[in-house]
Short mmCIF file of C-alpha atoms and ligand atoms in Angstrom, two decimals:
data_model
loop_
_atom_site.label_atom_id
_atom_site.label_comp_id
_atom_site.label_asym_id
_atom_site.label_seq_id
_atom_site.Cartn_x
_atom_site.Cartn_y
_atom_site.Cartn_z
CA MET A 1 5.80 -2.19 12.91
CA ASN A 2 6.84 -0.54 15.76
CA PRO A 3 10.23 1.17 15.87
CA SER A 4 11.64 -1.37 19.02
CA GLU A 5 10.32 -4.39 16.95
CA THR A 6 12.52 -3.51 13.85
CA THR A 7 16.21 -2.81 16.30
CA GLU A 8 15.21 -5.99 18.32
CA ILE A 9 15.15 -8.06 14.51
CA LEU A 10 17.93 -6.57 12.68
CA GLU A 11 20.46 -7.50 15.59
CA ASP A 12 19.21 -11.54 15.46
CA ASP A 13 18.87 -11.33 10.81
CA ALA A 14 22.16 -13.20 10.31
CA THR A 15 21.66 -16.07 13.01
CA LEU A 16 17.96 -16.14 12.66
CA GLN A 17 18.42 -17.45 8.56
CA LEU A 18 20.39 -19.92 9.29
CA ASP A 19 18.99 -23.47 11.60
CA ALA A 20 21.26 -26.18 14.03
CA ASN A 21 23.42 -27.30 11.12
CA ASP A 22 24.00 -23.53 9.61
CA ASN A 23 21.52 -24.92 6.53
CA LEU A 24 20.26 -22.01 5.29
CA ARG A 25 16.65 -22.19 6.67
CA HIS A 26 15.44 -18.53 5.91
CA LEU A 27 17.27 -15.94 3.09
CA LEU A 28 17.77 -13.03 5.42
CA THR A 29 20.63 -11.56 4.58
CA LEU A 30 24.65 -12.06 2.92
CA LYS A 31 26.09 -10.67 6.14
CA GLY A 32 27.05 -14.16 8.55
CA LEU A 33 26.55 -16.52 5.43
CA SER A 34 29.91 -17.89 5.16
CA SER A 35 32.31 -18.52 2.10
CA THR A 36 31.18 -22.09 1.62
CA LEU A 37 27.19 -21.40 1.21
CA LEU A 38 27.99 -18.73 -0.85
CA THR A 39 30.41 -20.86 -2.89
CA GLU A 40 27.65 -23.25 -3.10
CA ILE A 41 24.28 -21.16 -4.12
CA LEU A 42 26.77 -19.47 -7.15
CA ASP A 43 27.80 -23.15 -7.92
CA ASP A 44 24.03 -24.51 -7.83
CA ALA A 45 22.64 -21.60 -10.10
CA GLU A 46 25.28 -22.00 -12.75
CA TYR A 47 23.75 -25.30 -13.28
CA TYR A 48 20.65 -23.52 -13.58
CA LEU A 49 22.24 -21.49 -16.98
CA THR A 50 21.18 -22.53 -20.35
CA ALA A 51 22.24 -20.60 -23.48
CA PRO A 52 20.32 -18.34 -24.99
CA GLY A 53 18.24 -19.71 -27.53
CA GLU A 54 17.60 -23.02 -25.87
CA LEU A 55 14.75 -23.64 -23.05
CA PRO A 56 15.41 -22.96 -19.87
CA ALA A 57 16.48 -25.16 -17.03
CA ARG A 58 13.04 -27.34 -15.41
CA THR A 59 13.12 -29.73 -12.58
CA GLN A 60 9.92 -30.55 -10.12
CA SER A 61 12.10 -30.10 -7.20
CA LEU A 62 9.35 -27.92 -5.96
CA ALA A 63 6.19 -29.52 -6.80
CA GLY A 64 3.23 -29.13 -4.75
CA ARG A 65 5.15 -25.86 -3.27
CA THR A 66 3.38 -22.65 -2.93
CA VAL A 67 6.09 -19.93 -3.23
CA GLY A 68 4.01 -16.08 -2.14
CA ASN A 69 5.38 -12.93 -4.39
CA LEU A 70 4.75 -9.82 -1.24
CA PHE A 71 5.84 -7.16 -2.77
CA PHE A 72 4.85 -4.15 -0.94
CA GLU A 73 7.47 -1.31 -2.69
CA PRO A 74 7.43 -1.93 -6.45
CA SER A 75 9.35 -3.97 -8.59
CA THR A 76 10.04 -5.57 -12.37
CA ARG A 77 13.10 -7.58 -12.17
CA THR A 78 13.15 -9.52 -8.72
CA ARG A 79 9.85 -10.23 -8.64
CA ALA A 80 9.42 -11.43 -12.32
CA SER A 81 12.74 -13.87 -11.88
CA PHE A 82 11.19 -15.39 -8.28
CA ASP A 83 8.03 -15.99 -10.36
CA LEU A 84 9.90 -17.46 -13.00
CA ALA A 85 12.32 -19.25 -11.07
CA GLY A 86 9.45 -21.08 -8.61
CA ARG A 87 7.54 -21.94 -12.08
CA ARG A 88 10.63 -23.54 -13.31
CA LEU A 89 11.23 -25.74 -10.26
CA GLY A 90 7.82 -26.77 -10.37
CA ALA A 91 5.96 -24.50 -7.81
CA ASP A 92 2.67 -22.95 -7.87
CA VAL A 93 3.11 -19.26 -7.57
CA LEU A 94 0.96 -16.34 -6.48
CA ASN A 95 1.98 -12.80 -7.56
CA LEU A 96 -0.35 -10.93 -4.24
CA ASP A 97 -1.01 -7.99 -6.08
CA VAL A 98 -0.44 -4.85 -2.80
CA ASN A 99 -1.98 -2.25 -4.54
CA THR A 100 -5.37 -3.68 -4.56
CA SER A 101 -4.67 -5.94 -1.26
CA SER A 102 -6.40 -6.08 2.46
CA ARG A 103 -3.47 -4.37 3.48
CA LYS A 104 -5.39 -1.25 1.58
CA LYS A 105 -7.73 -1.22 4.32
CA GLY A 106 -5.87 -1.89 7.15
CA GLU A 107 -5.00 -5.29 7.64
CA SER A 108 -1.45 -5.93 9.62
CA ILE A 109 1.11 -6.99 7.78
CA LEU A 110 1.24 -10.12 9.86
CA ASP A 111 -2.76 -10.37 9.33
CA THR A 112 -1.44 -10.77 6.10
CA ILE A 113 1.15 -13.67 6.43
CA TYR A 114 -1.45 -15.90 8.60
CA THR A 115 -3.97 -15.38 5.84
CA LEU A 116 -1.78 -16.92 3.37
CA GLU A 117 -0.08 -19.62 5.92
CA ALA A 118 -3.39 -20.98 5.89
CA MET A 119 -3.02 -21.29 2.47
CA GLN A 120 -0.04 -23.41 2.45
CA ILE A 121 1.91 -20.68 1.11
CA ASP A 122 5.66 -22.43 1.90
CA LEU A 123 8.32 -19.79 0.68
CA MET A 124 7.82 -16.09 1.00
CA VAL A 125 9.81 -13.59 -0.62
CA VAL A 126 8.96 -10.21 0.69
CA ARG A 127 9.97 -6.82 -0.49
CA ASP A 128 9.31 -3.93 1.88
CA ALA A 129 10.17 -0.01 2.63
CA SER A 130 10.69 -0.75 6.14
CA ALA A 131 14.05 -2.36 7.50
CA GLY A 132 13.14 -5.75 9.77
CA VAL A 133 10.17 -6.97 8.40
CA PRO A 134 11.67 -9.83 6.47
CA ALA A 135 12.93 -11.05 9.60
CA PHE A 136 9.72 -10.36 11.55
CA ILE A 137 7.99 -11.80 9.30
CA ALA A 138 10.29 -14.97 9.27
CA ARG A 139 10.23 -14.57 13.76
CA HIS A 140 6.67 -15.02 13.26
CA VAL A 141 5.85 -18.04 10.28
CA LYS A 142 4.95 -21.61 11.25
CA ASP A 143 8.50 -23.45 11.49
CA HIS A 144 7.96 -24.94 8.37
CA VAL A 145 7.82 -21.55 6.01
CA CYS A 146 10.87 -20.24 4.50
CA VAL A 147 11.05 -16.39 3.87
CA LEU A 148 13.53 -14.67 1.32
CA ASN A 149 13.81 -10.68 1.40
CA ALA A 150 13.54 -9.70 -1.53
CA GLY A 151 14.67 -5.97 -1.18
CA GLU A 152 14.72 -4.46 2.34
CA SER A 153 14.75 -1.00 2.82
CA ASP A 154 18.47 0.51 2.61
CA LEU A 155 19.35 -2.87 4.27
CA SER A 156 19.28 -5.55 2.46
CA HIS A 157 19.14 -7.27 -1.23
CA PRO A 158 20.55 -10.76 -0.59
CA THR A 159 19.72 -12.30 -4.11
CA GLN A 160 20.43 -9.68 -6.06
CA GLY A 161 24.08 -9.49 -3.87
CA LEU A 162 24.18 -13.06 -4.87
CA LEU A 163 23.25 -12.45 -9.25
CA ASP A 164 26.08 -9.23 -9.33
CA ILE A 165 28.51 -11.72 -7.58
CA LEU A 166 28.18 -14.29 -9.75
CA THR A 167 28.31 -12.46 -12.67
CA ILE A 168 30.72 -10.78 -11.88
CA ARG A 169 32.74 -14.64 -10.78
CA GLN A 170 31.89 -15.39 -14.47
CA HIS A 171 33.88 -12.76 -16.24
CA LYS A 172 36.71 -11.89 -13.32
CA PRO A 173 37.34 -15.20 -11.02
CA ASP A 174 40.74 -14.35 -9.73
CA PHE A 175 39.07 -12.19 -6.22
CA ALA A 176 41.87 -12.36 -4.90
CA ASN A 177 43.82 -9.41 -7.05
CA LEU A 178 40.20 -8.54 -7.96
CA THR A 179 38.99 -4.52 -7.02
CA VAL A 180 35.45 -3.28 -7.44
CA ALA A 181 33.98 -0.26 -7.79
CA ILE A 182 30.82 0.72 -6.83
CA VAL A 183 29.59 4.60 -7.77
CA GLY A 184 26.29 6.45 -6.76
CA ASP A 185 24.21 6.53 -4.42
CA ILE A 186 25.81 4.40 -1.96
CA GLN A 187 24.05 5.33 1.11
CA HIS A 188 20.50 4.31 0.30
CA SER A 189 21.69 1.39 -1.57
CA ARG A 190 20.49 -2.23 -0.19
CA VAL A 191 21.97 -3.15 -3.02
CA ALA A 192 25.78 -1.93 -2.34
CA MET A 193 25.29 -3.19 0.78
CA SER A 194 24.30 -6.75 -0.20
CA ALA A 195 27.30 -7.04 -2.89
CA SER A 196 29.22 -5.87 -0.16
CA GLN A 197 28.83 -8.13 2.49
CA GLY A 198 28.71 -11.19 -0.10
CA LEU A 199 32.17 -9.86 -1.47
CA GLN A 200 33.69 -8.98 1.32
CA THR A 201 33.40 -12.63 2.70
CA LEU A 202 34.45 -14.00 -0.67
CA GLY A 203 38.00 -11.66 -0.28
CA ILE A 204 37.57 -9.30 -2.50
CA GLY A 205 41.30 -7.60 -2.71
CA GLU A 206 39.58 -3.81 -2.63
CA LEU A 207 36.26 -2.06 -2.65
CA ARG A 208 35.46 1.08 -3.52
CA LEU A 209 32.31 2.99 -2.99
CA ILE A 210 32.36 6.45 -4.95
CA SER A 211 29.78 9.08 -4.20
CA PRO A 212 28.88 12.51 -3.66
CA PRO A 213 29.15 13.37 0.06
CA ALA A 214 25.62 13.79 0.16
CA PHE A 215 25.29 10.06 -0.74
CA ALA A 216 28.43 9.07 1.28
CA PRO A 217 27.25 6.11 4.12
CA ASP A 218 28.07 6.00 7.41
CA ALA A 219 32.09 4.22 6.95
CA ASP A 220 31.08 1.31 10.14
CA ARG A 221 27.99 0.65 7.48
CA PHE A 222 30.34 -0.52 5.32
CA PRO A 223 34.27 -2.36 6.65
CA GLY A 224 37.06 -2.41 4.94
CA ALA A 225 35.52 -0.54 2.12
CA MET A 226 37.01 1.98 1.34
CA ILE A 227 34.74 5.43 0.66
CA VAL A 228 36.03 7.93 -1.87
CA ASP A 229 34.37 11.01 -3.48
CA ASN A 230 36.25 11.82 -6.83
CA LEU A 231 34.67 9.75 -9.31
CA ALA A 232 38.56 9.84 -11.03
CA ASP A 233 40.27 8.63 -7.82
CA GLY A 234 38.20 5.46 -7.53
CA LEU A 235 37.37 4.33 -11.14
CA LYS A 236 41.40 4.32 -11.59
CA ASP A 237 42.39 0.29 -12.34
CA ALA A 238 39.08 -0.79 -11.65
CA ASP A 239 38.27 -4.33 -13.05
CA VAL A 240 34.45 -4.29 -11.98
CA VAL A 241 32.68 -0.75 -12.41
CA MET A 242 29.46 -0.77 -11.06
CA ALA A 243 26.89 2.56 -10.92
CA LEU A 244 23.50 3.06 -8.69
CA ARG A 245 20.60 4.49 -9.25
CA ILE A 246 19.33 7.06 -6.69
CA GLN A 247 17.32 6.28 -4.66
CA ARG A 248 15.11 8.69 -4.24
CA GLU A 249 12.13 6.44 -2.35
CA ARG A 250 14.02 6.40 0.57
CA ILE A 251 15.59 10.40 0.28
CA GLY A 252 13.62 12.50 2.87
CA ASN A 253 15.50 15.84 1.74
CA LEU A 254 16.95 16.11 -1.30
CA ASP A 255 18.59 19.68 -0.07
CA GLY A 256 22.81 18.73 -1.18
CA VAL A 257 21.45 16.66 -3.84
CA PRO A 258 23.00 17.93 -7.56
CA GLY A 259 21.34 18.76 -10.39
CA ILE A 260 21.13 15.97 -12.80
CA ASP A 261 23.37 17.33 -15.41
CA GLU A 262 25.96 18.29 -12.92
CA TYR A 263 25.43 14.41 -10.95
CA PHE A 264 26.30 12.99 -14.73
CA ALA A 265 29.11 15.09 -14.73
CA HIS A 266 30.68 13.93 -12.22
CA TYR A 267 29.62 11.17 -10.83
CA GLY A 268 27.96 9.82 -14.28
CA VAL A 269 30.00 6.31 -15.43
CA SER A 270 30.14 7.51 -18.53
CA HIS A 271 32.98 6.80 -21.78
CA ALA A 272 34.58 8.70 -20.61
CA SER A 273 34.41 8.41 -17.26
CA MET A 274 35.68 4.29 -17.78
CA GLN A 275 38.58 4.90 -19.77
CA HIS A 276 40.14 5.66 -15.81
CA ALA A 277 39.26 2.39 -14.98
CA LYS A 278 40.81 -0.98 -16.41
CA PRO A 279 40.45 -1.24 -20.60
CA ASP A 280 38.70 -4.47 -19.67
CA ALA A 281 36.33 -3.59 -16.89
CA ILE A 282 33.21 -4.97 -16.27
CA VAL A 283 30.30 -2.05 -16.30
CA MET A 284 27.12 -3.97 -14.13
CA HIS A 285 23.76 -1.76 -13.16
CA PRO A 286 21.53 -3.66 -10.64
CA GLY A 287 18.21 -1.50 -12.20
CA PRO A 288 15.98 -0.17 -12.85
CA MET A 289 18.66 2.64 -14.89
CA ASN A 290 18.40 6.00 -15.62
CA ARG A 291 19.71 6.08 -18.30
CA GLY A 292 21.52 9.98 -18.66
CA ILE A 293 21.90 10.50 -15.00
CA GLU A 294 24.05 7.87 -13.32
CA ILE A 295 24.98 5.69 -16.44
CA GLU A 296 25.29 6.51 -19.98
CA GLY A 297 22.76 4.50 -21.96
CA THR A 298 25.21 3.88 -25.03
CA LEU A 299 28.15 2.43 -22.35
CA ALA A 300 25.17 0.12 -21.11
CA ASP A 301 24.26 -1.12 -24.61
CA GLY A 302 28.24 -1.51 -25.15
CA PRO A 303 30.54 -5.25 -24.38
CA SER A 304 31.98 -4.32 -21.64
CA SER A 305 27.94 -3.80 -20.23
CA VAL A 306 27.06 -7.54 -18.44
CA ILE A 307 23.86 -5.92 -17.46
CA THR A 308 21.38 -8.26 -18.98
CA GLU A 309 23.51 -11.50 -18.17
CA GLN A 310 23.03 -10.15 -13.86
CA VAL A 311 19.24 -10.59 -15.72
CA THR A 312 19.78 -13.68 -16.59
CA ASN A 313 21.55 -14.64 -13.59
CA GLY A 314 19.31 -13.54 -11.33
CA VAL A 315 16.71 -16.16 -12.15
CA ALA A 316 19.01 -19.44 -12.21
CA VAL A 317 20.04 -17.53 -8.45
CA ARG A 318 16.69 -17.46 -7.42
CA MET A 319 16.16 -20.52 -8.51
CA ALA A 320 19.30 -21.72 -6.42
CA VAL A 321 18.19 -20.09 -3.72
CA LEU A 322 14.16 -21.34 -3.97
CA ASP A 323 15.28 -25.18 -4.12
CA ARG A 324 18.23 -24.79 -1.67
CA VAL A 325 15.28 -24.19 1.07
CA GLY A 326 12.76 -26.25 -0.06
CA LYS A 327 15.24 -29.14 0.60
CA ILE A 328 16.14 -27.89 4.07
CA MET A 329 12.36 -27.40 4.67
CA ALA A 330 11.23 -30.62 2.91
CA ALA A 331 13.75 -32.53 5.23
CA ARG A 332 12.21 -30.88 8.67
N1 CP U 401 17.66 -4.77 -9.31
C1 CP U 401 16.17 -4.84 -8.43
O1 CP U 401 15.66 -4.83 -7.26
O2 CP U 401 15.42 -4.32 -9.24
P1 CP U 401 13.62 -4.43 -9.85
O3 CP U 401 13.65 -3.44 -8.71
O4 CP U 401 13.03 -3.92 -11.28
O5 CP U 401 13.55 -5.36 -8.99
#
């Protein structure tokens, strides 16, 4: 994509995703979505959750529709959960294998999209390393087609933000009095960005972003958040602690990045560092985890961890989003 195209697109993502009646037409970013809409999606997601051991919830609300999973970056959780979510709503699901697709022969992203559109793929789930790609696609698809952002550069991962917020709400519903601490490579994290946007819309009490200087974000990308470089200060009396992976795939120059042992000692979310948080604080991680780097393995597996709940909630959130845009699509 050409960079000027990208800049133009990014400024408009928040309005592009809503129709004239403020219904969700695409999901590109949590920025600009109202607290009412976010809450409705979270409530819908709760509806799709069943107890472990029970059969997962199923409907036929997307029967006859086709979901295309177009992941131009690796994924386990997001891709698998969109696949399951689509199938559990009765849709056909196509998982395009990008590594063996004609993208490798130089086909452009738009020619790929038009090809899939011609096969009546109505819901396109897109992950890409470049900023602006989901919105670029949303601008070019036919009116009835929906685009869902499944991870975009360091900018946006809206369904991850929703599943993180749902998990927090299940354990700590009093958002106004909540302190959430996100620890790690904030600068390159689309997870931190989407969680921050959604949590702040929903009136979170305090949001702290903790990182070594090499991973500190520009403050203007996270308005209202407290940016901290000392882990103990950042975790003090926190209710929710989310550890983030170092996003090596998005770091051009590793100068100034601490070594693994030094990183874990100063920024690792561990039994020791969690002593600064509240005794009932929950531990989160979007995955994939690098145990022993950003998080201690036994903490990730311990009673304060809600990491597997995040994964479970991911399917429910993606069902809620697919169902919502599918209904809007059907009504057009
Ligand atoms: N959290 C997340 O996006 O994980 P995947 O990269 O495995 O999809």
